[in-house]
Amino acid sequence: MPLLKDNDFIDDTWQRLDDGAAIPATGDILVSLARLLADFGKLSNRDGRLGVEFPNEERPGVLESFLPDLSLIALTFPKFADGRAYSQARQLRQLGYDGELRAIGDVLPDQLSFMLETGFDAFEVTERFPEEAWEQAASSISLTYQSAAYQPRRLHVWRLRWARDEGV
Amino acid sequence: MYRYDEFDHRFVSERVAQFRDQAARRLSGELTEDEFKPLRLMNGLYLQLHAYMLRVAIPYGTLSGKQMRKLADVADKYDRGYGHFTTRQNIQYNWIKLEETADLLQELSEVEMHAIQTSGNCIRNVTTDHWAGAAADELADPRPVAELLRQWSTLHPEFSFLPRKFKIAVTGAPNDRAAVKVHDIGLRMHQNDAGERGWEVIVGGGLGRTPLIGYTVREFLPETQLLSYLEAIMRVYNLHGRRDNKYKARIKILVHELGEENFRAEVEAEFARQKELDVEVESRELERISNYFAEPAFETLPRLSTGYEAARAGDPAFAQWVRSNIAAHRKDGYAIVNISLKPEGGIPGDATSEQMRTVADLAERFSVEEIRVSHHQNLVLPHVKLDDLHEVWKVLAANGLASANIGKAGDIIACPGLDYCTLATARSIPIAQTISRRFADLNRQHEIGPLRINISGCINACGHHHVAHIGILGLEKKGVEYYQITLGGSSATDASIGTILGPGFSGDKVPDAIETIVNTYLNLRQGGDDSFLDVVRRLGHQPFKEALYAPA
Ligand code: SF4
């Protein structure tokens, strides 16, 4: 599946490691939470970056002590209407995680801006939609009424007002 | 009243353009119906039995004459000349075409209106006291906070795909007219000894299949912490609310399953982690909004108006209407006018485009341009001079809008039921109509006194039957509709959930049953001040059961 990052389709260099599979000596690997908890020692002492696919029902707090060693956290949308990962993303950013936060599962253009606002910066997407559809979806609304969690793209209405009223 | 600035305008225009694109992609087949459904729902568009239904938001039930006139134009142009005011202070149009919806939304945006988040599993239109800013008993106008919540909840990136819909109600008065205890979150304003305002936060109330009264998670939350605290509640709900069963997905079930103490602990822990919300920006915004709700330039008037007193003395029909439809205003010489949308035999909450224009005119001439929609599906002119009341009444009467039955037997709340709704198990509008005809005699309604009859066409309880003094729930068994009656509910400050009286009745027997219940009450009451609800609470169901189910 293509990976959308910074408005571009790029190749996914990460390798998904099955729970029983041997740990390769090099390369970036993405493991399950169970594997992370079981094999963290080995996983963190190798030549290559480490990522975890984090389940929908878990509390992001369990990752807190691992965050410095993680370069990718994948959060899942089992159905696009299941919005738990938005809150998980927000909590992870609040915990100070600043590596790649990837949305996987049922990821559609119409939810892209919500994902960006809550702290996602990479998206595993289907080829059904052309690149323009994603770009358009992310930019169709330029304003937001919420203070953004992370790297805001849209302009915050309340701050704009403040600036206007101060004559800044 | 709140007015859009350039940013609000830009936001809503972009939203309309986005919807226009989404609708076009659905019409071309690029989007599947499954993918389009949540998008259209977030713009208030439902697919009903016969057509699309569009629900337009009337934020906290406040609108101007100009906006009301636009609603009338929309009714004429895109519907069949009428609209339906709902129990959530919104308006619904029942005969909408998908192809025309974006144009309709465009027109609404010209008068600062939209249909954002009037459906879907997101934070819905925030509701409040329909007498806000006018009521004599109010601490302060709750609408600035309601508007702050409107903005904060609009397309909230984190909370647009919740387990289920989410409803917030706000009141600034000790007498609860906003039913804050039966909402997902209810906010009630308090003032501490230092004179500072704060909010009691009530969570987990609701109707539907599992009616529950909410519980107070915080007694007094300082106003500056309101949004951070709400974000904490929403996050706990978004993460832990059930998604496996849509009938167990509301926050009330989460509160119930976790227990009040555990739920509070989760929220407080999340609240303690909330650092990034910008309190300063938020309080500046609240201050900016509050300026829009500054008290209108009321005239200094005597408490009594001789013209008004003379009209009351000389015109019994006017005097009767005054008794039921006028409420005390906070300013001397003014009154709150409640306009009943419950004429004898009518469809509760329906108004024709002509009636909407009449109300718009009256608002502009006599009520500083303001109109309110109440959750009882009625309208309100909040600021009318006593001197003008007789004139206002005459205009209302000439347009079928002067039913003197506010809060009485004829003031029935009914959901659309089987006439429109795909989920319905029974009709509710025709039942409301027959009961209203049965109690057509206004003198009798006034004699009976305060009585709230609510009807829902299925267990989802959109007609709020659980909090009615007499609730009627339409069900269906083996293809036959029947109606269950509950007694003793209330959505007021001392909220309670009504309980079932006994076996149900077929539709044609319902008016007789209601009549029997009412007559039983009249026999039992100790004077005219002993209201129906008082008697039910004092004596319980037994006397009513005996009267209703006695062997013939
Ligand atoms: S109560 Fe049932 S029938 Fe009535 S509007 Fe709600 S879902 Fe439809």
mmCIF file of N, CA and C in Angstrom, chain B residues 347-443:
data_model
loop_
_atom_site.group_PDB
_atom_site.id
_atom_site.type_symbol
_atom_site.label_atom_id
_atom_site.label_comp_id
_atom_site.label_asym_id
_atom_site.label_seq_id
_atom_site.Cartn_x
_atom_site.Cartn_y
_atom_site.Cartn_z
ATOM 1 N N ILE B 347 -50.005 19.369 13.895
ATOM 2 C CA ILE B 347 -48.798 18.556 14.056
ATOM 3 C C ILE B 347 -47.840 19.315 14.955
ATOM 4 N N PRO B 348 -47.507 18.763 16.126
ATOM 5 C CA PRO B 348 -46.664 19.506 17.059
ATOM 6 C C PRO B 348 -45.355 19.978 16.419
ATOM 7 N N GLY B 349 -45.072 21.274 16.543
ATOM 8 C CA GLY B 349 -43.813 21.815 16.051
ATOM 9 C C GLY B 349 -43.826 22.247 14.598
ATOM 10 N N ASP B 350 -44.880 21.946 13.863
ATOM 11 C CA ASP B 350 -44.916 22.365 12.461
ATOM 12 C C ASP B 350 -45.289 23.842 12.342
ATOM 13 N N ALA B 351 -44.636 24.514 11.399
ATOM 14 C CA ALA B 351 -45.026 25.889 11.102
ATOM 15 C C ALA B 351 -44.976 26.069 9.586
ATOM 16 N N THR B 352 -45.945 26.785 9.053
ATOM 17 C CA THR B 352 -45.911 27.077 7.627
ATOM 18 C C THR B 352 -44.949 28.243 7.389
ATOM 19 N N SER B 353 -44.559 28.396 6.129
ATOM 20 C CA SER B 353 -43.654 29.507 5.827
ATOM 21 C C SER B 353 -44.323 30.841 6.157
ATOM 22 N N GLU B 354 -45.639 30.919 5.973
ATOM 23 C CA GLU B 354 -46.347 32.167 6.298
ATOM 24 C C GLU B 354 -46.286 32.457 7.795
ATOM 25 N N GLN B 355 -46.466 31.398 8.581
ATOM 26 C CA GLN B 355 -46.384 31.595 10.039
ATOM 27 C C GLN B 355 -44.978 32.019 10.456
ATOM 28 N N MET B 356 -43.964 31.408 9.804
ATOM 29 C CA MET B 356 -42.594 31.810 10.129
ATOM 30 C C MET B 356 -42.386 33.285 9.829
ATOM 31 N N ARG B 357 -42.929 33.751 8.712
ATOM 32 C CA ARG B 357 -42.757 35.171 8.358
ATOM 33 C C ARG B 357 -43.498 36.070 9.342
ATOM 34 N N THR B 358 -44.674 35.609 9.771
ATOM 35 C CA THR B 358 -45.418 36.375 10.775
ATOM 36 C C THR B 358 -44.582 36.552 12.037
ATOM 37 N N VAL B 359 -43.986 35.444 12.490
ATOM 38 C CA VAL B 359 -43.184 35.514 13.716
ATOM 39 C C VAL B 359 -41.953 36.400 13.487
ATOM 40 N N ALA B 360 -41.364 36.297 12.300
ATOM 41 C CA ALA B 360 -40.203 37.142 11.987
ATOM 42 C C ALA B 360 -40.593 38.623 12.070
ATOM 43 N N ASP B 361 -41.747 38.966 11.492
ATOM 44 C CA ASP B 361 -42.219 40.358 11.544
ATOM 45 C C ASP B 361 -42.408 40.819 12.983
ATOM 46 N N LEU B 362 -43.064 39.972 13.761
ATOM 47 C CA LEU B 362 -43.331 40.345 15.156
ATOM 48 C C LEU B 362 -42.029 40.544 15.915
ATOM 49 N N ALA B 363 -41.056 39.673 15.654
ATOM 50 C CA ALA B 363 -39.769 39.799 16.341
ATOM 51 C C ALA B 363 -39.138 41.139 16.007
ATOM 52 N N GLU B 364 -39.210 41.505 14.724
ATOM 53 C CA GLU B 364 -38.584 42.760 14.308
ATOM 54 C C GLU B 364 -39.324 43.971 14.858
ATOM 55 N N ARG B 365 -40.641 43.866 14.909
ATOM 56 C CA ARG B 365 -41.409 45.023 15.389
ATOM 57 C C ARG B 365 -41.420 45.128 16.908
ATOM 58 N N PHE B 366 -41.455 43.967 17.592
ATOM 59 C CA PHE B 366 -41.761 44.018 19.031
ATOM 60 C C PHE B 366 -40.768 43.312 19.953
ATOM 61 N N SER B 367 -39.766 42.622 19.431
ATOM 62 C CA SER B 367 -38.940 41.820 20.344
ATOM 63 C C SER B 367 -37.452 41.942 20.022
ATOM 64 N N VAL B 368 -36.983 43.161 19.860
ATOM 65 C CA VAL B 368 -35.583 43.430 19.485
ATOM 66 C C VAL B 368 -35.027 42.383 18.514
ATOM 67 N N GLU B 369 -35.856 42.007 17.563
ATOM 68 C CA GLU B 369 -35.466 41.109 16.464
ATOM 69 C C GLU B 369 -35.212 39.670 16.875
ATOM 70 N N GLU B 370 -35.459 39.347 18.124
ATOM 71 C CA GLU B 370 -35.074 38.001 18.564
ATOM 72 C C GLU B 370 -36.227 37.014 18.649
ATOM 73 N N ILE B 371 -35.879 35.747 18.323
ATOM 74 C CA ILE B 371 -36.824 34.627 18.427
ATOM 75 C C ILE B 371 -36.077 33.472 19.083
ATOM 76 N N ARG B 372 -36.799 32.676 19.817
ATOM 77 C CA ARG B 372 -36.212 31.446 20.355
ATOM 78 C C ARG B 372 -37.072 30.254 19.962
ATOM 79 N N VAL B 373 -36.402 29.112 19.891
ATOM 80 C CA VAL B 373 -37.120 27.851 19.715
ATOM 81 C C VAL B 373 -36.986 27.103 21.031
ATOM 82 N N SER B 374 -38.077 26.581 21.537
ATOM 83 C CA SER B 374 -37.994 25.863 22.813
ATOM 84 C C SER B 374 -37.917 24.365 22.554
ATOM 85 N N HIS B 375 -37.404 23.624 23.520
ATOM 86 C CA HIS B 375 -37.350 22.175 23.290
ATOM 87 C C HIS B 375 -38.711 21.520 23.427
ATOM 88 N N HIS B 376 -39.702 22.330 23.738
ATOM 89 C CA HIS B 376 -41.072 21.821 23.681
ATOM 90 C C HIS B 376 -41.675 22.024 22.298
ATOM 91 N N GLN B 377 -40.852 22.373 21.346
ATOM 92 C CA GLN B 377 -41.299 22.581 19.958
ATOM 93 C C GLN B 377 -42.213 23.786 19.823
ATOM 94 N N ASN B 378 -41.964 24.806 20.615
ATOM 95 C CA ASN B 378 -42.696 26.056 20.487
ATOM 96 C C ASN B 378 -41.716 27.169 20.170
ATOM 97 N N LEU B 379 -42.241 28.366 19.911
ATOM 98 C CA LEU B 379 -41.384 29.519 19.660
ATOM 99 C C LEU B 379 -41.567 30.538 20.786
ATOM 100 N N VAL B 380 -40.590 31.439 20.881
ATOM 101 C CA VAL B 380 -40.620 32.437 21.951
ATOM 102 C C VAL B 380 -40.217 33.792 21.373
ATOM 103 N N LEU B 381 -40.970 34.827 21.767
ATOM 104 C CA LEU B 381 -40.504 36.206 21.553
ATOM 105 C C LEU B 381 -40.038 36.686 22.917
ATOM 106 N N PRO B 382 -38.737 36.807 23.110
ATOM 107 C CA PRO B 382 -38.239 36.956 24.483
ATOM 108 C C PRO B 382 -38.395 38.341 25.116
ATOM 109 N N HIS B 383 -38.518 39.386 24.315
ATOM 110 C CA HIS B 383 -38.464 40.732 24.923
ATOM 111 C C HIS B 383 -39.602 41.626 24.409
ATOM 112 N N VAL B 384 -40.812 41.386 24.848
ATOM 113 C CA VAL B 384 -41.943 42.174 24.353
ATOM 114 C C VAL B 384 -42.458 43.099 25.462
ATOM 115 N N LYS B 385 -42.707 44.344 25.094
ATOM 116 C CA LYS B 385 -43.245 45.281 26.078
ATOM 117 C C LYS B 385 -44.681 44.910 26.428
ATOM 118 N N LEU B 386 -45.022 45.062 27.692
ATOM 119 C CA LEU B 386 -46.408 44.806 28.098
ATOM 120 C C LEU B 386 -47.368 45.627 27.237
ATOM 121 N N ASP B 387 -46.966 46.840 26.944
ATOM 122 C CA ASP B 387 -47.820 47.731 26.134
ATOM 123 C C ASP B 387 -48.153 47.120 24.769
ATOM 124 N N ASP B 388 -47.272 46.261 24.270
ATOM 125 C CA ASP B 388 -47.463 45.718 22.914
ATOM 126 C C ASP B 388 -48.143 44.349 22.902
ATOM 127 N N LEU B 389 -48.338 43.778 24.077
ATOM 128 C CA LEU B 389 -48.800 42.390 24.110
ATOM 129 C C LEU B 389 -50.121 42.158 23.371
ATOM 130 N N HIS B 390 -51.046 43.086 23.556
ATOM 131 C CA HIS B 390 -52.355 42.874 22.946
ATOM 132 C C HIS B 390 -52.250 42.864 21.423
ATOM 133 N N GLU B 391 -51.444 43.782 20.922
ATOM 134 C CA GLU B 391 -51.241 43.851 19.472
ATOM 135 C C GLU B 391 -50.572 42.564 18.964
ATOM 136 N N VAL B 392 -49.550 42.117 19.672
ATOM 137 C CA VAL B 392 -48.853 40.883 19.280
ATOM 138 C C VAL B 392 -49.832 39.717 19.255
ATOM 139 N N TRP B 393 -50.640 39.643 20.292
ATOM 140 C CA TRP B 393 -51.611 38.553 20.382
ATOM 141 C C TRP B 393 -52.584 38.575 19.202
ATOM 142 N N LYS B 394 -53.027 39.783 18.838
ATOM 143 C CA LYS B 394 -53.987 39.878 17.724
ATOM 144 C C LYS B 394 -53.373 39.353 16.428
ATOM 145 N N VAL B 395 -52.119 39.711 16.203
ATOM 146 C CA VAL B 395 -51.455 39.231 14.980
ATOM 147 C C VAL B 395 -51.289 37.713 15.035
ATOM 148 N N LEU B 396 -50.877 37.204 16.188
ATOM 149 C CA LEU B 396 -50.724 35.749 16.327
ATOM 150 C C LEU B 396 -52.056 35.045 16.085
ATOM 151 N N ALA B 397 -53.106 35.585 16.699
ATOM 152 C CA ALA B 397 -54.420 34.950 16.582
ATOM 153 C C ALA B 397 -54.873 34.906 15.127
ATOM 154 N N ALA B 398 -54.578 35.970 14.382
ATOM 155 C CA ALA B 398 -54.999 36.023 12.979
ATOM 156 C C ALA B 398 -54.236 35.018 12.131
ATOM 157 N N ASN B 399 -53.145 34.475 12.676
ATOM 158 C CA ASN B 399 -52.318 33.543 11.909
ATOM 159 C C ASN B 399 -52.260 32.144 12.516
ATOM 160 N N GLY B 400 -53.233 31.848 13.348
ATOM 161 C CA GLY B 400 -53.302 30.503 13.922
ATOM 162 C C GLY B 400 -52.178 30.198 14.886
ATOM 163 N N LEU B 401 -51.664 31.239 15.546
ATOM 164 C CA LEU B 401 -50.509 31.034 16.421
ATOM 165 C C LEU B 401 -50.789 31.431 17.870
ATOM 166 N N ALA B 402 -52.058 31.549 18.215
ATOM 167 C CA ALA B 402 -52.347 32.072 19.551
ATOM 168 C C ALA B 402 -52.968 31.025 20.474
ATOM 169 N N SER B 403 -52.718 29.760 20.250
ATOM 170 C CA SER B 403 -53.272 28.738 21.142
ATOM 171 C C SER B 403 -52.804 29.003 22.566
ATOM 172 N N ALA B 404 -53.770 29.110 23.473
ATOM 173 C CA ALA B 404 -53.443 29.467 24.860
ATOM 174 C C ALA B 404 -53.219 28.194 25.666
ATOM 175 N N ASN B 405 -52.195 27.444 25.287
ATOM 176 C CA ASN B 405 -52.054 26.123 25.921
ATOM 177 C C ASN B 405 -50.622 25.781 26.318
ATOM 178 N N ILE B 406 -49.764 26.779 26.468
ATOM 179 C CA ILE B 406 -48.374 26.466 26.842
ATOM 180 C C ILE B 406 -48.340 25.757 28.201
ATOM 181 N N GLY B 407 -47.674 24.619 28.213
ATOM 182 C CA GLY B 407 -47.545 23.850 29.457
ATOM 183 C C GLY B 407 -48.804 23.113 29.866
ATOM 184 N N LYS B 408 -49.785 23.094 28.958
ATOM 185 C CA LYS B 408 -51.065 22.443 29.280
ATOM 186 C C LYS B 408 -51.221 21.153 28.468
ATOM 187 N N ALA B 409 -52.388 20.529 28.641
ATOM 188 C CA ALA B 409 -52.621 19.229 28.005
ATOM 189 C C ALA B 409 -52.439 19.264 26.484
ATOM 190 N N GLY B 410 -52.740 20.405 25.874
ATOM 191 C CA GLY B 410 -52.638 20.469 24.414
ATOM 192 C C GLY B 410 -51.228 20.710 23.907
ATOM 193 N N ASP B 411 -50.319 21.047 24.815
ATOM 194 C CA ASP B 411 -48.938 21.392 24.430
ATOM 195 C C ASP B 411 -48.105 20.105 24.374
ATOM 196 N N ILE B 412 -48.453 19.261 23.413
ATOM 197 C CA ILE B 412 -47.881 17.911 23.367
ATOM 198 C C ILE B 412 -46.587 17.900 22.556
ATOM 199 N N ILE B 413 -45.582 17.216 23.079
ATOM 200 C CA ILE B 413 -44.362 16.970 22.298
ATOM 201 C C ILE B 413 -44.544 15.635 21.587
ATOM 202 N N ALA B 414 -44.260 15.610 20.294
ATOM 203 C CA ALA B 414 -44.322 14.323 19.583
ATOM 204 C C ALA B 414 -43.181 14.248 18.592
ATOM 205 N N CYS B 415 -42.575 13.101 18.492
ATOM 206 C CA CYS B 415 -41.540 12.886 17.473
ATOM 207 C C CYS B 415 -42.234 12.620 16.136
ATOM 208 N N PRO B 416 -41.501 12.585 15.017
ATOM 209 C CA PRO B 416 -42.151 12.357 13.721
ATOM 210 C C PRO B 416 -42.834 10.991 13.614
ATOM 211 N N GLY B 417 -42.286 9.980 14.276
ATOM 212 C CA GLY B 417 -42.928 8.668 14.269
ATOM 213 C C GLY B 417 -43.030 8.059 12.880
ATOM 214 N N LEU B 418 -43.967 7.127 12.760
ATOM 215 C CA LEU B 418 -44.057 6.317 11.543
ATOM 216 C C LEU B 418 -44.420 7.119 10.292
ATOM 217 N N ASP B 419 -44.860 8.338 10.452
ATOM 218 C CA ASP B 419 -45.180 9.137 9.266
ATOM 219 C C ASP B 419 -43.933 9.526 8.484
ATOM 220 N N TYR B 420 -42.787 9.596 9.163
ATOM 221 C CA TYR B 420 -41.555 9.982 8.469
ATOM 222 C C TYR B 420 -40.354 9.100 8.791
ATOM 223 N N CYS B 421 -40.305 8.594 10.008
ATOM 224 C CA CYS B 421 -39.043 8.068 10.517
ATOM 225 C C CYS B 421 -38.874 6.583 10.206
ATOM 226 N N THR B 422 -37.683 6.232 9.711
ATOM 227 C CA THR B 422 -37.417 4.835 9.335
ATOM 228 C C THR B 422 -37.325 3.913 10.545
ATOM 229 N N LEU B 423 -37.074 4.458 11.713
ATOM 230 C CA LEU B 423 -36.877 3.610 12.890
ATOM 231 C C LEU B 423 -38.174 3.371 13.654
ATOM 232 N N ALA B 424 -39.211 4.091 13.285
ATOM 233 C CA ALA B 424 -40.436 4.097 14.085
ATOM 234 C C ALA B 424 -41.078 2.719 14.152
ATOM 235 N N THR B 425 -41.702 2.445 15.304
ATOM 236 C CA THR B 425 -42.514 1.241 15.431
ATOM 237 C C THR B 425 -44.001 1.589 15.443
ATOM 238 N N ALA B 426 -44.312 2.863 15.592
ATOM 239 C CA ALA B 426 -45.719 3.266 15.633
ATOM 240 C C ALA B 426 -45.837 4.732 15.232
ATOM 241 N N ARG B 427 -47.080 5.155 14.968
ATOM 242 C CA ARG B 427 -47.301 6.560 14.637
ATOM 243 C C ARG B 427 -47.315 7.376 15.923
ATOM 244 N N SER B 428 -46.818 8.577 15.860
ATOM 245 C CA SER B 428 -46.966 9.430 17.034
ATOM 246 C C SER B 428 -47.736 10.702 16.727
ATOM 247 N N ILE B 429 -47.552 11.277 15.532
ATOM 248 C CA ILE B 429 -48.263 12.526 15.205
ATOM 249 C C ILE B 429 -49.786 12.338 15.284
ATOM 250 N N PRO B 430 -50.349 11.290 14.655
ATOM 251 C CA PRO B 430 -51.814 11.154 14.731
ATOM 252 C C PRO B 430 -52.334 10.977 16.160
ATOM 253 N N ILE B 431 -51.530 10.354 17.018
ATOM 254 C CA ILE B 431 -51.952 10.198 18.412
ATOM 255 C C ILE B 431 -51.983 11.575 19.087
ATOM 256 N N ALA B 432 -50.943 12.359 18.823
ATOM 257 C CA ALA B 432 -50.918 13.718 19.379
ATOM 258 C C ALA B 432 -52.140 14.503 18.907
ATOM 259 N N GLN B 433 -52.461 14.326 17.635
ATOM 260 C CA GLN B 433 -53.593 15.086 17.081
ATOM 261 C C GLN B 433 -54.914 14.701 17.740
ATOM 262 N N THR B 434 -55.136 13.407 17.956
ATOM 263 C CA THR B 434 -56.418 13.021 18.555
ATOM 264 C C THR B 434 -56.489 13.464 20.023
ATOM 265 N N ILE B 435 -55.373 13.371 20.737
ATOM 266 C CA ILE B 435 -55.405 13.828 22.138
ATOM 267 C C ILE B 435 -55.672 15.326 22.188
ATOM 268 N N SER B 436 -55.003 16.049 21.278
ATOM 269 C CA SER B 436 -55.180 17.497 21.246
ATOM 270 C C SER B 436 -56.639 17.861 20.952
ATOM 271 N N ARG B 437 -57.280 17.092 20.091
ATOM 272 C CA ARG B 437 -58.701 17.368 19.816
ATOM 273 C C ARG B 437 -59.564 17.034 21.022
ATOM 274 N N ARG B 438 -59.222 15.938 21.689
ATOM 275 C CA ARG B 438 -59.993 15.539 22.862
ATOM 276 C C ARG B 438 -59.955 16.620 23.946
ATOM 277 N N PHE B 439 -58.810 17.295 24.053
ATOM 278 C CA PHE B 439 -58.669 18.324 25.087
ATOM 279 C C PHE B 439 -58.791 19.729 24.487
ATOM 280 N N ALA B 440 -59.570 19.820 23.413
ATOM 281 C CA ALA B 440 -59.644 21.087 22.686
ATOM 282 C C ALA B 440 -60.155 22.242 23.547
ATOM 283 N N ASP B 441 -61.011 21.946 24.495
ATOM 284 C CA ASP B 441 -61.607 23.007 25.311
ATOM 285 C C ASP B 441 -60.539 23.681 26.175
ATOM 286 N N LEU B 442 -60.222 24.919 25.830
ATOM 287 C CA LEU B 442 -59.129 25.612 26.514
ATOM 288 C C LEU B 442 -59.442 25.859 27.982
ATOM 289 N N ASN B 443 -60.732 26.129 28.274
ATOM 290 C CA ASN B 443 -61.079 26.351 29.683
ATOM 291 C C ASN B 443 -60.764 25.114 30.495
#
